[in-house]
C-alpha cells in the first residue's frame, strides 16, 4: 500500500502469463496475500457496511472482488439480494466461491475485465469497488462506468485512499530509526510508477468526491475507517505484516539504502528474536476511505 493506503511498488509482477488485465500484475499469484489482507483489514469493511445497513438492495456488485472477503460480507448483510463478485481472475473468483460455501452465504461470481466489460454487468442498487479504480488507466472514466451500472437511487461505494499502514515501532533497537516512514515513501514511488505504466494512464486530480460528482452522482460523502490492531498481533495479522515486508524487500532495492535493506533482512529472519515472527511490539494501524455517491433521478 502507498501513502494513500493503496498498494504500490510491492506488486507481484507477471512473467509472461499473458492473461492480464492490461497491466502486468499477476493477481492470481497474489491470491493468498489478497485473502490475508482482506481478512486482516475486515474491520474497515464492517464499519463501512454499517453505514449502508439502511439499504435494501436487490442486486449488489463487488467490482474487483479478488478472493471475495468483502463480497461475502455483503452477501451475509443482504441475504435477500443477488450479490455478485466480479473480477478478471478466475482463480480469485474460485476462491470467492469456496469462501462463500464455507461461510454459508449466497454469492454469485462473474469474470469481467475493466473497464471494457463493465457496461454488461448492471443494473445494480449497490456497487462496491475497493482498491480497484487506481488500477485502471483512466480513473474518471472508470468511475463514470461504475456509476452507469446503478439504477436510479442506487449507491456507489469506492474505496480509495486513507492512511498508510504502520506496523513497526519508530526505533526497532537496531538500524536507523524511522524505517516505517521510508517504506511509506518507497511505496508511494512504486505506486506512481505503477500508475504511469498502466495502459491509457491519464493524470487526474485525485479528488475522489469531486470525481464521483463528475461521474454524475449526488449526495457524495467520504468516510474514513480505522483498522487498529494493537500489539501483540495475532497470527493472521502477523503473517500479513511479514508478507508485506517481504514484498517491500523484493521491490525496494532502488528505494532504500543498504542499512535499511539490512534492517529488513533482519526483520525477516525467522531465527532472529528481533524479527517480525517473534517480536511482541508489532502492531497494525491503518485507515481506509470509502467514497459514497447516489445516482439521482434524471
Ligand atoms: C487490489 S485488489 C482488491 C481486491 C479487493 N477488492 C480488496 O479490496 O481487497 C484488485 C482486484 O481487482 C482485480 N482487477 C484489477 N484490475 C482489473 C481489470 N482491469 N479487470 C478485471 N479485474 C481487475 C484484480 O484481479 C484484483 O482481484
PDB file of C-alpha atoms and ligand atoms in Angstrom:
ATOM      1  CA  UNK A   1       0.000   0.000   0.000  1.00  0.00           C
ATOM      2  CA  UNK A   2       1.201   3.526  -0.617  1.00  0.00           C
ATOM      3  CA  UNK A   3       0.806   6.654   1.413  1.00  0.00           C
ATOM      4  CA  UNK A   4      -2.836   6.763   0.430  1.00  0.00           C
ATOM      5  CA  UNK A   5      -3.427   3.327   1.853  1.00  0.00           C
ATOM      6  CA  UNK A   6      -3.075   1.797  -1.578  1.00  0.00           C
ATOM      7  CA  UNK A   7      -0.854  -0.948  -2.778  1.00  0.00           C
ATOM      8  CA  UNK A   8       2.118   0.116  -4.845  1.00  0.00           C
ATOM      9  CA  UNK A   9       5.660  -0.891  -5.596  1.00  0.00           C
ATOM     10  CA  UNK A  10       5.019  -4.190  -3.883  1.00  0.00           C
ATOM     11  CA  UNK A  11       3.006  -5.906  -6.564  1.00  0.00           C
ATOM     12  CA  UNK A  12       3.625  -9.361  -7.921  1.00  0.00           C
ATOM     13  CA  UNK A  13       4.644  -8.706 -11.474  1.00  0.00           C
ATOM     14  CA  UNK A  14       3.731 -11.070 -14.285  1.00  0.00           C
ATOM     15  CA  UNK A  15       6.276 -13.044 -16.171  1.00  0.00           C
ATOM     16  CA  UNK A  16       4.639 -13.763 -19.473  1.00  0.00           C
ATOM     17  CA  UNK A  17       1.382 -15.255 -18.196  1.00  0.00           C
ATOM     18  CA  UNK A  18      -0.424 -13.388 -20.923  1.00  0.00           C
ATOM     19  CA  UNK A  19      -3.802 -13.309 -19.187  1.00  0.00           C
ATOM     20  CA  UNK A  20      -3.522  -9.917 -17.593  1.00  0.00           C
ATOM     21  CA  UNK A  21      -5.925  -7.003 -17.494  1.00  0.00           C
ATOM     22  CA  UNK A  22      -3.672  -4.667 -19.400  1.00  0.00           C
ATOM     23  CA  UNK A  23      -1.317  -4.030 -16.511  1.00  0.00           C
ATOM     24  CA  UNK A  24       1.347  -6.591 -15.722  1.00  0.00           C
ATOM     25  CA  UNK A  25       0.202  -7.641 -12.264  1.00  0.00           C
ATOM     26  CA  UNK A  26      -0.227 -11.325 -11.604  1.00  0.00           C
ATOM     27  CA  UNK A  27      -3.262 -11.074  -9.362  1.00  0.00           C
ATOM     28  CA  UNK A  28      -3.831 -14.818  -9.246  1.00  0.00           C
ATOM     29  CA  UNK A  29      -0.330 -15.333  -7.828  1.00  0.00           C
ATOM     30  CA  UNK A  30      -1.260 -12.862  -5.092  1.00  0.00           C
ATOM     31  CA  UNK A  31      -4.363 -14.806  -4.047  1.00  0.00           C
ATOM     32  CA  UNK A  32      -3.065 -15.808  -0.595  1.00  0.00           C
ATOM     33  CA  UNK A  33      -1.891 -12.288   0.136  1.00  0.00           C
ATOM     34  CA  UNK A  34      -5.124 -10.702  -1.097  1.00  0.00           C
ATOM     35  CA  UNK A  35      -7.203 -13.022   1.081  1.00  0.00           C
ATOM     36  CA  UNK A  36      -4.967 -12.441   4.095  1.00  0.00           C
ATOM     37  CA  UNK A  37      -5.107  -8.691   3.526  1.00  0.00           C
ATOM     38  CA  UNK A  38      -8.895  -8.792   3.150  1.00  0.00           C
ATOM     39  CA  UNK A  39      -9.253 -10.736   6.388  1.00  0.00           C
ATOM     40  CA  UNK A  40      -6.815  -8.506   8.271  1.00  0.00           C
ATOM     41  CA  UNK A  41      -8.472  -5.272   7.141  1.00  0.00           C
ATOM     42  CA  UNK A  42     -12.038  -6.543   7.584  1.00  0.00           C
ATOM     43  CA  UNK A  43     -12.676  -4.080  10.477  1.00  0.00           C
ATOM     44  CA  UNK A  44     -12.905  -1.219   7.965  1.00  0.00           C
ATOM     45  CA  UNK A  45     -15.335  -3.185   5.762  1.00  0.00           C
ATOM     46  CA  UNK A  46     -17.518  -3.961   8.777  1.00  0.00           C
ATOM     47  CA  UNK A  47     -17.644  -0.273   9.737  1.00  0.00           C
ATOM     48  CA  UNK A  48     -18.270   0.867   6.162  1.00  0.00           C
ATOM     49  CA  UNK A  49     -21.073  -1.628   5.619  1.00  0.00           C
ATOM     50  CA  UNK A  50     -22.722  -0.476   8.851  1.00  0.00           C
ATOM     51  CA  UNK A  51     -23.130   2.895   7.073  1.00  0.00           C
ATOM     52  CA  UNK A  52     -25.067   1.095   4.336  1.00  0.00           C
ATOM     53  CA  UNK A  53     -27.302  -1.071   6.505  1.00  0.00           C
ATOM     54  CA  UNK A  54     -30.367   1.095   5.771  1.00  0.00           C
ATOM     55  CA  UNK A  55     -30.236  -0.007   2.124  1.00  0.00           C
ATOM     56  CA  UNK A  56     -32.412  -2.819   0.837  1.00  0.00           C
ATOM     57  CA  UNK A  57     -30.689  -3.731  -2.414  1.00  0.00           C
ATOM     58  CA  UNK A  58     -31.931  -6.315  -4.901  1.00  0.00           C
ATOM     59  CA  UNK A  59     -28.637  -6.610  -6.702  1.00  0.00           C
ATOM     60  CA  UNK A  60     -25.141  -5.865  -5.392  1.00  0.00           C
ATOM     61  CA  UNK A  61     -21.900  -5.900  -7.410  1.00  0.00           C
ATOM     62  CA  UNK A  62     -18.425  -6.113  -5.872  1.00  0.00           C
ATOM     63  CA  UNK A  63     -16.252  -4.920  -8.738  1.00  0.00           C
ATOM     64  CA  UNK A  64     -12.707  -6.270  -8.398  1.00  0.00           C
ATOM     65  CA  UNK A  65     -13.720  -8.565  -5.563  1.00  0.00           C
ATOM     66  CA  UNK A  66     -10.479 -10.537  -5.523  1.00  0.00           C
ATOM     67  CA  UNK A  67     -10.949 -13.609  -3.285  1.00  0.00           C
ATOM     68  CA  UNK A  68     -14.298 -12.309  -2.064  1.00  0.00           C
ATOM     69  CA  UNK A  69     -13.724 -11.301   1.547  1.00  0.00           C
ATOM     70  CA  UNK A  70     -15.872  -8.141   1.279  1.00  0.00           C
ATOM     71  CA  UNK A  71     -18.265  -9.792  -1.188  1.00  0.00           C
ATOM     72  CA  UNK A  72     -19.073 -12.486   1.378  1.00  0.00           C
ATOM     73  CA  UNK A  73     -19.703  -9.771   3.980  1.00  0.00           C
ATOM     74  CA  UNK A  74     -22.081  -8.078   1.554  1.00  0.00           C
ATOM     75  CA  UNK A  75     -23.822 -11.414   0.929  1.00  0.00           C
ATOM     76  CA  UNK A  76     -24.196 -12.014   4.641  1.00  0.00           C
ATOM     77  CA  UNK A  77     -25.501  -8.483   5.236  1.00  0.00           C
ATOM     78  CA  UNK A  78     -28.003  -8.575   2.357  1.00  0.00           C
ATOM     79  CA  UNK A  79     -29.143 -12.233   2.256  1.00  0.00           C
ATOM     80  CA  UNK A  80     -32.164 -11.388   0.075  1.00  0.00           C
ATOM     81  CA  UNK A  81     -30.057  -9.682  -2.577  1.00  0.00           C
ATOM     82  CA  UNK A  82     -28.262 -11.181  -5.536  1.00  0.00           C
ATOM     83  CA  UNK A  83     -24.646 -10.412  -4.649  1.00  0.00           C
ATOM     84  CA  UNK A  84     -22.138 -10.833  -7.482  1.00  0.00           C
ATOM     85  CA  UNK A  85     -18.355 -10.910  -7.056  1.00  0.00           C
ATOM     86  CA  UNK A  86     -16.802  -9.614 -10.281  1.00  0.00           C
ATOM     87  CA  UNK A  87     -13.126  -9.947 -11.129  1.00  0.00           C
ATOM     88  CA  UNK A  88     -10.799 -10.523 -14.056  1.00  0.00           C
ATOM     89  CA  UNK A  89      -9.121 -13.551 -12.486  1.00  0.00           C
ATOM     90  CA  UNK A  90     -10.979 -16.879 -12.492  1.00  0.00           C
ATOM     91  CA  UNK A  91      -8.642 -18.219  -9.780  1.00  0.00           C
ATOM     92  CA  UNK A  92      -9.704 -15.436  -7.431  1.00  0.00           C
ATOM     93  CA  UNK A  93     -13.374 -15.967  -8.228  1.00  0.00           C
ATOM     94  CA  UNK A  94     -12.959 -19.681  -7.434  1.00  0.00           C
ATOM     95  CA  UNK A  95     -11.588 -18.628  -4.050  1.00  0.00           C
ATOM     96  CA  UNK A  96     -14.573 -16.343  -3.543  1.00  0.00           C
ATOM     97  CA  UNK A  97     -16.907 -19.263  -4.283  1.00  0.00           C
ATOM     98  CA  UNK A  98     -15.090 -21.527  -1.838  1.00  0.00           C
ATOM     99  CA  UNK A  99     -15.222 -18.841   0.789  1.00  0.00           C
ATOM    100  CA  UNK A 100     -18.956 -18.285   0.281  1.00  0.00           C
ATOM    101  CA  UNK A 101     -19.574 -22.002   0.581  1.00  0.00           C
ATOM    102  CA  UNK A 102     -17.503 -22.216   3.743  1.00  0.00           C
ATOM    103  CA  UNK A 103     -19.372 -19.287   5.288  1.00  0.00           C
ATOM    104  CA  UNK A 104     -22.783 -20.457   4.071  1.00  0.00           C
ATOM    105  CA  UNK A 105     -23.616 -17.267   2.155  1.00  0.00           C
ATOM    106  CA  UNK A 106     -25.191 -16.938  -1.281  1.00  0.00           C
ATOM    107  CA  UNK A 107     -22.695 -15.412  -3.715  1.00  0.00           C
ATOM    108  CA  UNK A 108     -22.544 -15.420  -7.495  1.00  0.00           C
ATOM    109  CA  UNK A 109     -19.352 -14.777  -9.432  1.00  0.00           C
ATOM    110  CA  UNK A 110     -18.686 -13.286 -12.822  1.00  0.00           C
ATOM    111  CA  UNK A 111     -15.484 -12.846 -14.757  1.00  0.00           C
ATOM    112  CA  UNK A 112     -15.068  -9.461 -16.427  1.00  0.00           C
ATOM    113  CA  UNK A 113     -12.273  -7.134 -17.467  1.00  0.00           C
ATOM    114  CA  UNK A 114     -12.276  -3.485 -16.503  1.00  0.00           C
ATOM    115  CA  UNK A 115     -13.134  -1.081 -17.865  1.00  0.00           C
ATOM    116  CA  UNK A 116     -14.229  -2.670 -21.137  1.00  0.00           C
ATOM    117  CA  UNK A 117     -16.718  -5.226 -19.742  1.00  0.00           C
ATOM    118  CA  UNK A 118     -18.269  -3.021 -17.070  1.00  0.00           C
ATOM    119  CA  UNK A 119     -21.275  -1.970 -19.182  1.00  0.00           C
ATOM    120  CA  UNK A 120     -22.511  -5.574 -19.307  1.00  0.00           C
ATOM    121  CA  UNK A 121     -22.726  -6.038 -15.553  1.00  0.00           C
ATOM    122  CA  UNK A 122     -25.575  -3.776 -14.467  1.00  0.00           C
ATOM    123  CA  UNK A 123     -28.017  -2.817 -13.260  1.00  0.00           C
ATOM    124  CA  UNK A 124     -27.423  -2.806  -9.506  1.00  0.00           C
ATOM    125  CA  UNK A 125     -28.656  -0.966  -6.424  1.00  0.00           C
ATOM    126  CA  UNK A 126     -25.272  -1.084  -4.740  1.00  0.00           C
ATOM    127  CA  UNK A 127     -21.852  -1.170  -6.379  1.00  0.00           C
ATOM    128  CA  UNK A 128     -18.836  -1.690  -4.109  1.00  0.00           C
ATOM    129  CA  UNK A 129     -15.346  -1.361  -5.555  1.00  0.00           C
ATOM    130  CA  UNK A 130     -12.349  -1.431  -3.239  1.00  0.00           C
ATOM    131  CA  UNK A 131      -8.777  -0.691  -4.318  1.00  0.00           C
ATOM    132  CA  UNK A 132      -9.551  -1.282  -7.979  1.00  0.00           C
ATOM    133  CA  UNK A 133     -10.117   2.067  -9.713  1.00  0.00           C
ATOM    134  CA  UNK A 134      -6.459   3.046  -9.193  1.00  0.00           C
ATOM    135  CA  UNK A 135      -5.503   0.036 -11.317  1.00  0.00           C
ATOM    136  CA  UNK A 136      -7.394   1.417 -14.314  1.00  0.00           C
ATOM    137  CA  UNK A 137      -5.584   3.893 -16.593  1.00  0.00           C
ATOM    138  CA  UNK A 138      -8.432   6.419 -16.798  1.00  0.00           C
ATOM    139  CA  UNK A 139      -9.847   6.597 -13.279  1.00  0.00           C
ATOM    140  CA  UNK A 140     -12.523   9.200 -14.090  1.00  0.00           C
ATOM    141  CA  UNK A 141     -13.781   7.098 -16.970  1.00  0.00           C
ATOM    142  CA  UNK A 142     -13.844   4.019 -14.710  1.00  0.00           C
ATOM    143  CA  UNK A 143     -15.957   5.928 -12.166  1.00  0.00           C
ATOM    144  CA  UNK A 144     -18.363   7.015 -14.914  1.00  0.00           C
ATOM    145  CA  UNK A 145     -18.742   3.409 -15.992  1.00  0.00           C
ATOM    146  CA  UNK A 146     -19.265   2.236 -12.404  1.00  0.00           C
ATOM    147  CA  UNK A 147     -21.887   4.941 -11.822  1.00  0.00           C
ATOM    148  CA  UNK A 148     -23.641   3.906 -15.029  1.00  0.00           C
ATOM    149  CA  UNK A 149     -24.267   0.451 -13.530  1.00  0.00           C
ATOM    150  CA  UNK A 150     -26.591   1.937 -10.913  1.00  0.00           C
ATOM    151  CA  UNK A 151     -30.351   2.063 -11.001  1.00  0.00           C
ATOM    152  CA  UNK A 152     -31.820   5.419 -10.044  1.00  0.00           C
ATOM    153  CA  UNK A 153     -31.298   5.828  -6.288  1.00  0.00           C
ATOM    154  CA  UNK A 154     -28.517   3.224  -6.304  1.00  0.00           C
ATOM    155  CA  UNK A 155     -25.306   3.765  -4.326  1.00  0.00           C
ATOM    156  CA  UNK A 156     -21.679   3.549  -5.448  1.00  0.00           C
ATOM    157  CA  UNK A 157     -19.067   2.895  -2.743  1.00  0.00           C
ATOM    158  CA  UNK A 158     -15.479   3.322  -3.909  1.00  0.00           C
ATOM    159  CA  UNK A 159     -12.607   2.590  -1.535  1.00  0.00           C
ATOM    160  CA  UNK A 160      -9.560   4.679  -2.397  1.00  0.00           C
ATOM    161  CA  UNK A 161      -7.080   6.457  -0.151  1.00  0.00           C
ATOM    162  CA  UNK A 162      -6.939   6.574   3.621  1.00  0.00           C
ATOM    163  CA  UNK A 163      -3.773   6.386   5.682  1.00  0.00           C
ATOM    164  CA  UNK A 164      -0.600   4.414   5.006  1.00  0.00           C
ATOM    165  CA  UNK A 165      -0.129   1.345   7.186  1.00  0.00           C
ATOM    166  CA  UNK A 166       2.116   1.311  10.250  1.00  0.00           C
ATOM    167  CA  UNK A 167       3.452  -1.870  11.766  1.00  0.00           C
ATOM    168  CA  UNK A 168       6.792  -1.012  13.318  1.00  0.00           C
ATOM    169  CA  UNK A 169       7.992   0.951  16.342  1.00  0.00           C
ATOM    170  CA  UNK A 170       9.982   4.043  15.307  1.00  0.00           C
ATOM    171  CA  UNK A 171      13.101   2.609  16.931  1.00  0.00           C
ATOM    172  CA  UNK A 172      13.432  -1.136  16.375  1.00  0.00           C
ATOM    173  CA  UNK A 173      16.517  -1.465  18.580  1.00  0.00           C
ATOM    174  CA  UNK A 174      18.719  -1.806  15.501  1.00  0.00           C
ATOM    175  CA  UNK A 175      19.105   0.007  12.187  1.00  0.00           C
ATOM    176  CA  UNK A 176      18.272   3.669  11.607  1.00  0.00           C
ATOM    177  CA  UNK A 177      15.046   4.753  13.352  1.00  0.00           C
ATOM    178  CA  UNK A 178      12.114   5.741  11.136  1.00  0.00           C
ATOM    179  CA  UNK A 179      12.152   2.786   8.710  1.00  0.00           C
ATOM    180  CA  UNK A 180       8.346   2.814   8.504  1.00  0.00           C
ATOM    181  CA  UNK A 181       8.335   6.346   7.055  1.00  0.00           C
ATOM    182  CA  UNK A 182      10.938   5.402   4.467  1.00  0.00           C
ATOM    183  CA  UNK A 183       8.906   2.327   3.499  1.00  0.00           C
ATOM    184  CA  UNK A 184       5.910   4.631   3.011  1.00  0.00           C
ATOM    185  CA  UNK A 185       7.927   6.831   0.661  1.00  0.00           C
ATOM    186  CA  UNK A 186       9.140   3.746  -1.246  1.00  0.00           C
ATOM    187  CA  UNK A 187       5.534   2.574  -1.608  1.00  0.00           C
ATOM    188  CA  UNK A 188       4.483   5.965  -2.944  1.00  0.00           C
ATOM    189  CA  UNK A 189       7.278   5.835  -5.530  1.00  0.00           C
ATOM    190  CA  UNK A 190       6.231   2.348  -6.613  1.00  0.00           C
ATOM    191  CA  UNK A 191       2.611   3.428  -6.788  1.00  0.00           C
ATOM    192  CA  UNK A 192       3.438   6.395  -9.036  1.00  0.00           C
ATOM    193  CA  UNK A 193       5.368   4.102 -11.323  1.00  0.00           C
ATOM    194  CA  UNK A 194       2.545   1.546 -11.403  1.00  0.00           C
ATOM    195  CA  UNK A 195       0.049   4.282 -12.385  1.00  0.00           C
ATOM    196  CA  UNK A 196       2.365   5.769 -15.015  1.00  0.00           C
ATOM    197  CA  UNK A 197       2.864   2.373 -16.645  1.00  0.00           C
ATOM    198  CA  UNK A 198      -0.832   1.483 -16.889  1.00  0.00           C
ATOM    199  CA  UNK A 199      -2.135   1.389 -20.448  1.00  0.00           C
ATOM    200  CA  UNK A 200      -4.049   4.582 -21.236  1.00  0.00           C
ATOM    201  CA  UNK A 201      -2.852   6.165 -17.988  1.00  0.00           C
ATOM    202  CA  UNK A 202      -4.492   9.576 -17.522  1.00  0.00           C
ATOM    203  CA  UNK A 203      -3.363  12.034 -14.862  1.00  0.00           C
ATOM    204  CA  UNK A 204      -6.253  13.437 -12.844  1.00  0.00           C
ATOM    205  CA  UNK A 205      -6.564  15.438  -9.653  1.00  0.00           C
ATOM    206  CA  UNK A 206      -7.393  12.615  -7.262  1.00  0.00           C
ATOM    207  CA  UNK A 207     -10.248  14.468  -5.595  1.00  0.00           C
ATOM    208  CA  UNK A 208     -12.396  11.368  -5.165  1.00  0.00           C
ATOM    209  CA  UNK A 209     -15.593  13.127  -4.045  1.00  0.00           C
ATOM    210  CA  UNK A 210     -15.217  15.569  -6.968  1.00  0.00           C
ATOM    211  CA  UNK A 211     -14.639  12.653  -9.322  1.00  0.00           C
ATOM    212  CA  UNK A 212     -17.790  10.896  -8.076  1.00  0.00           C
ATOM    213  CA  UNK A 213     -19.743  14.108  -8.699  1.00  0.00           C
ATOM    214  CA  UNK A 214     -18.196  14.394 -12.172  1.00  0.00           C
ATOM    215  CA  UNK A 215     -19.463  10.844 -12.753  1.00  0.00           C
ATOM    216  CA  UNK A 216     -22.994  12.194 -12.231  1.00  0.00           C
ATOM    217  CA  UNK A 217     -23.547  11.126  -8.612  1.00  0.00           C
ATOM    218  CA  UNK A 218     -25.139  13.183  -5.842  1.00  0.00           C
ATOM    219  CA  UNK A 219     -25.149  13.053  -2.027  1.00  0.00           C
ATOM    220  CA  UNK A 220     -21.432  12.387  -2.246  1.00  0.00           C
ATOM    221  CA  UNK A 221     -19.585  11.915   1.032  1.00  0.00           C
ATOM    222  CA  UNK A 222     -16.404  10.281   2.231  1.00  0.00           C
ATOM    223  CA  UNK A 223     -15.892   8.383   5.468  1.00  0.00           C
ATOM    224  CA  UNK A 224     -12.623   7.026   6.783  1.00  0.00           C
ATOM    225  CA  UNK A 225     -12.469   3.900   8.942  1.00  0.00           C
ATOM    226  CA  UNK A 226      -9.643   2.868  11.200  1.00  0.00           C
ATOM    227  CA  UNK A 227      -8.074  -0.553  11.374  1.00  0.00           C
ATOM    228  CA  UNK A 228      -6.398  -0.597  14.764  1.00  0.00           C
ATOM    229  CA  UNK A 229      -4.814  -3.894  15.783  1.00  0.00           C
ATOM    230  CA  UNK A 230      -2.596  -3.203  18.791  1.00  0.00           C
ATOM    231  CA  UNK A 231       0.439  -5.267  19.816  1.00  0.00           C
ATOM    232  CA  UNK A 232       0.796  -8.131  20.259  1.00  0.00           C
ATOM    233  CA  UNK A 233      -0.545  -9.186  16.882  1.00  0.00           C
ATOM    234  CA  UNK A 234      -2.496 -12.384  16.386  1.00  0.00           C
ATOM    235  CA  UNK A 235      -1.111 -14.959  13.968  1.00  0.00           C
ATOM    236  CA  UNK A 236      -3.038 -13.807  10.825  1.00  0.00           C
ATOM    237  CA  UNK A 237      -2.175 -10.095  11.002  1.00  0.00           C
ATOM    238  CA  UNK A 238       1.424 -11.024  11.926  1.00  0.00           C
ATOM    239  CA  UNK A 239       1.627 -13.131   8.783  1.00  0.00           C
ATOM    240  CA  UNK A 240       0.187 -10.195   6.816  1.00  0.00           C
ATOM    241  CA  UNK A 241       2.936  -7.897   8.130  1.00  0.00           C
ATOM    242  CA  UNK A 242       5.583 -10.490   7.226  1.00  0.00           C
ATOM    243  CA  UNK A 243       4.226 -10.842   3.685  1.00  0.00           C
ATOM    244  CA  UNK A 244       4.035  -7.046   3.312  1.00  0.00           C
ATOM    245  CA  UNK A 245       7.662  -6.666   4.423  1.00  0.00           C
ATOM    246  CA  UNK A 246       8.734  -9.493   2.112  1.00  0.00           C
ATOM    247  CA  UNK A 247       7.161  -7.683  -0.811  1.00  0.00           C
ATOM    248  CA  UNK A 248       8.904  -4.485   0.266  1.00  0.00           C
ATOM    249  CA  UNK A 249      12.203  -6.321   0.411  1.00  0.00           C
ATOM    250  CA  UNK A 250      11.673  -7.651  -3.113  1.00  0.00           C
ATOM    251  CA  UNK A 251      10.683  -4.271  -4.547  1.00  0.00           C
ATOM    252  CA  UNK A 252      12.707  -1.718  -2.608  1.00  0.00           C
ATOM    253  CA  UNK A 253      16.316  -2.260  -3.722  1.00  0.00           C
ATOM    254  CA  UNK A 254      16.337   1.028  -5.595  1.00  0.00           C
ATOM    255  CA  UNK A 255      14.350   2.964  -2.995  1.00  0.00           C
ATOM    256  CA  UNK A 256      16.117   2.021   0.269  1.00  0.00           C
ATOM    257  CA  UNK A 257      19.764   2.299   1.279  1.00  0.00           C
ATOM    258  CA  UNK A 258      21.946  -0.653   2.300  1.00  0.00           C
ATOM    259  CA  UNK A 259      21.367  -0.066   6.019  1.00  0.00           C
ATOM    260  CA  UNK A 260      17.588  -0.176   5.646  1.00  0.00           C
ATOM    261  CA  UNK A 261      17.790  -3.272   3.437  1.00  0.00           C
ATOM    262  CA  UNK A 262      19.905  -4.974   6.120  1.00  0.00           C
ATOM    263  CA  UNK A 263      17.300  -3.956   8.724  1.00  0.00           C
ATOM    264  CA  UNK A 264      14.573  -5.506   6.581  1.00  0.00           C
ATOM    265  CA  UNK A 265      16.639  -8.697   6.242  1.00  0.00           C
ATOM    266  CA  UNK A 266      16.965  -8.898   9.996  1.00  0.00           C
ATOM    267  CA  UNK A 267      13.243  -8.295  10.493  1.00  0.00           C
ATOM    268  CA  UNK A 268      12.511 -11.114   8.061  1.00  0.00           C
ATOM    269  CA  UNK A 269      14.937 -13.602   9.615  1.00  0.00           C
ATOM    270  CA  UNK A 270      12.799 -16.312  11.267  1.00  0.00           C
ATOM    271  CA  UNK A 271      15.657 -17.210  13.608  1.00  0.00           C
ATOM    272  CA  UNK A 272      16.156 -13.658  14.896  1.00  0.00           C
ATOM    273  CA  UNK A 273      14.367 -12.908  18.192  1.00  0.00           C
ATOM    274  CA  UNK A 274      14.042  -9.281  16.983  1.00  0.00           C
ATOM    275  CA  UNK A 275      12.411 -10.425  13.721  1.00  0.00           C
ATOM    276  CA  UNK A 276       8.739  -9.960  12.858  1.00  0.00           C
ATOM    277  CA  UNK A 277       7.845 -13.582  13.626  1.00  0.00           C
ATOM    278  CA  UNK A 278       8.841 -13.180  17.243  1.00  0.00           C
ATOM    279  CA  UNK A 279       8.743  -9.579  18.361  1.00  0.00           C
ATOM    280  CA  UNK A 280       5.903  -8.574  20.675  1.00  0.00           C
ATOM    281  CA  UNK A 281       5.739  -4.942  19.590  1.00  0.00           C
ATOM    282  CA  UNK A 282       4.379  -5.362  16.047  1.00  0.00           C
ATOM    283  CA  UNK A 283       1.023  -3.706  15.531  1.00  0.00           C
ATOM    284  CA  UNK A 284      -1.176  -2.739  12.609  1.00  0.00           C
ATOM    285  CA  UNK A 285      -2.648   0.713  12.284  1.00  0.00           C
ATOM    286  CA  UNK A 286      -4.160   1.996   9.056  1.00  0.00           C
ATOM    287  CA  UNK A 287      -7.296   3.591   7.657  1.00  0.00           C
ATOM    288  CA  UNK A 288      -9.351   3.245   4.504  1.00  0.00           C
ATOM    289  CA  UNK A 289     -11.581   5.893   2.967  1.00  0.00           C
ATOM    290  CA  UNK A 290     -14.902   4.976   1.395  1.00  0.00           C
ATOM    291  CA  UNK A 291     -16.402   7.485  -1.053  1.00  0.00           C
ATOM    292  CA  UNK A 292     -20.161   7.185  -1.439  1.00  0.00           C
ATOM    293  CA  UNK A 293     -22.492   8.662  -4.058  1.00  0.00           C
ATOM    294  CA  UNK A 294     -26.041   8.119  -5.228  1.00  0.00           C
ATOM    295  CA  UNK A 295     -27.421   8.033  -8.748  1.00  0.00           C
ATOM    296  CA  UNK A 296     -30.035  10.771  -8.999  1.00  0.00           C
ATOM    297  CA  UNK A 297     -33.316  10.591 -10.914  1.00  0.00           C
ATOM    298  CA  UNK A 298     -32.898  12.032 -14.422  1.00  0.00           C
TER     299      UNK A 298
HETATM  300  C1  LIG B   1      -6.015  -4.678  -5.081  1.00  0.00           C
HETATM  301  S1  LIG B   1      -7.083  -5.997  -5.469  1.00  0.00           S
HETATM  302  C2  LIG B   1      -8.516  -5.569  -4.482  1.00  0.00           C
HETATM  303  C3  LIG B   1      -9.291  -6.766  -4.055  1.00  0.00           C
HETATM  304  C4  LIG B   1     -10.441  -6.428  -3.094  1.00  0.00           C
HETATM  305  N1  LIG B   1     -11.392  -5.542  -3.694  1.00  0.00           N
HETATM  306  C5  LIG B   1      -9.902  -5.797  -1.838  1.00  0.00           C
HETATM  307  O1  LIG B   1     -10.184  -4.656  -1.543  1.00  0.00           O
HETATM  308  O2  LIG B   1      -9.146  -6.497  -1.117  1.00  0.00           O
HETATM  309  C6  LIG B   1      -7.601  -5.579  -7.105  1.00  0.00           C
HETATM  310  C7  LIG B   1      -8.516  -6.625  -7.720  1.00  0.00           C
HETATM  311  O3  LIG B   1      -9.028  -6.113  -8.934  1.00  0.00           O
HETATM  312  C8  LIG B   1      -8.821  -7.033  -9.983  1.00  0.00           C
HETATM  313  N2  LIG B   1      -8.516  -6.231 -11.181  1.00  0.00           N
HETATM  314  C9  LIG B   1      -7.583  -5.253 -11.252  1.00  0.00           C
HETATM  315  N3  LIG B   1      -7.582  -4.695 -12.467  1.00  0.00           N
HETATM  316  C10 LIG B   1      -8.537  -5.351 -13.173  1.00  0.00           C
HETATM  317  C11 LIG B   1      -9.014  -5.242 -14.516  1.00  0.00           C
HETATM  318  N4  LIG B   1      -8.515  -4.331 -15.346  1.00  0.00           N
HETATM  319  N5  LIG B   1     -10.003  -6.086 -14.926  1.00  0.00           N
HETATM  320  C12 LIG B   1     -10.522  -7.000 -14.070  1.00  0.00           C
HETATM  321  N6  LIG B   1     -10.108  -7.158 -12.782  1.00  0.00           N
HETATM  322  C13 LIG B   1      -9.131  -6.340 -12.350  1.00  0.00           C
HETATM  323  C14 LIG B   1      -7.671  -7.924  -9.570  1.00  0.00           C
HETATM  324  O4  LIG B   1      -7.759  -9.215 -10.157  1.00  0.00           O
HETATM  325  C15 LIG B   1      -7.821  -7.931  -8.049  1.00  0.00           C
HETATM  326  O5  LIG B   1      -8.607  -9.005  -7.607  1.00  0.00           O
END
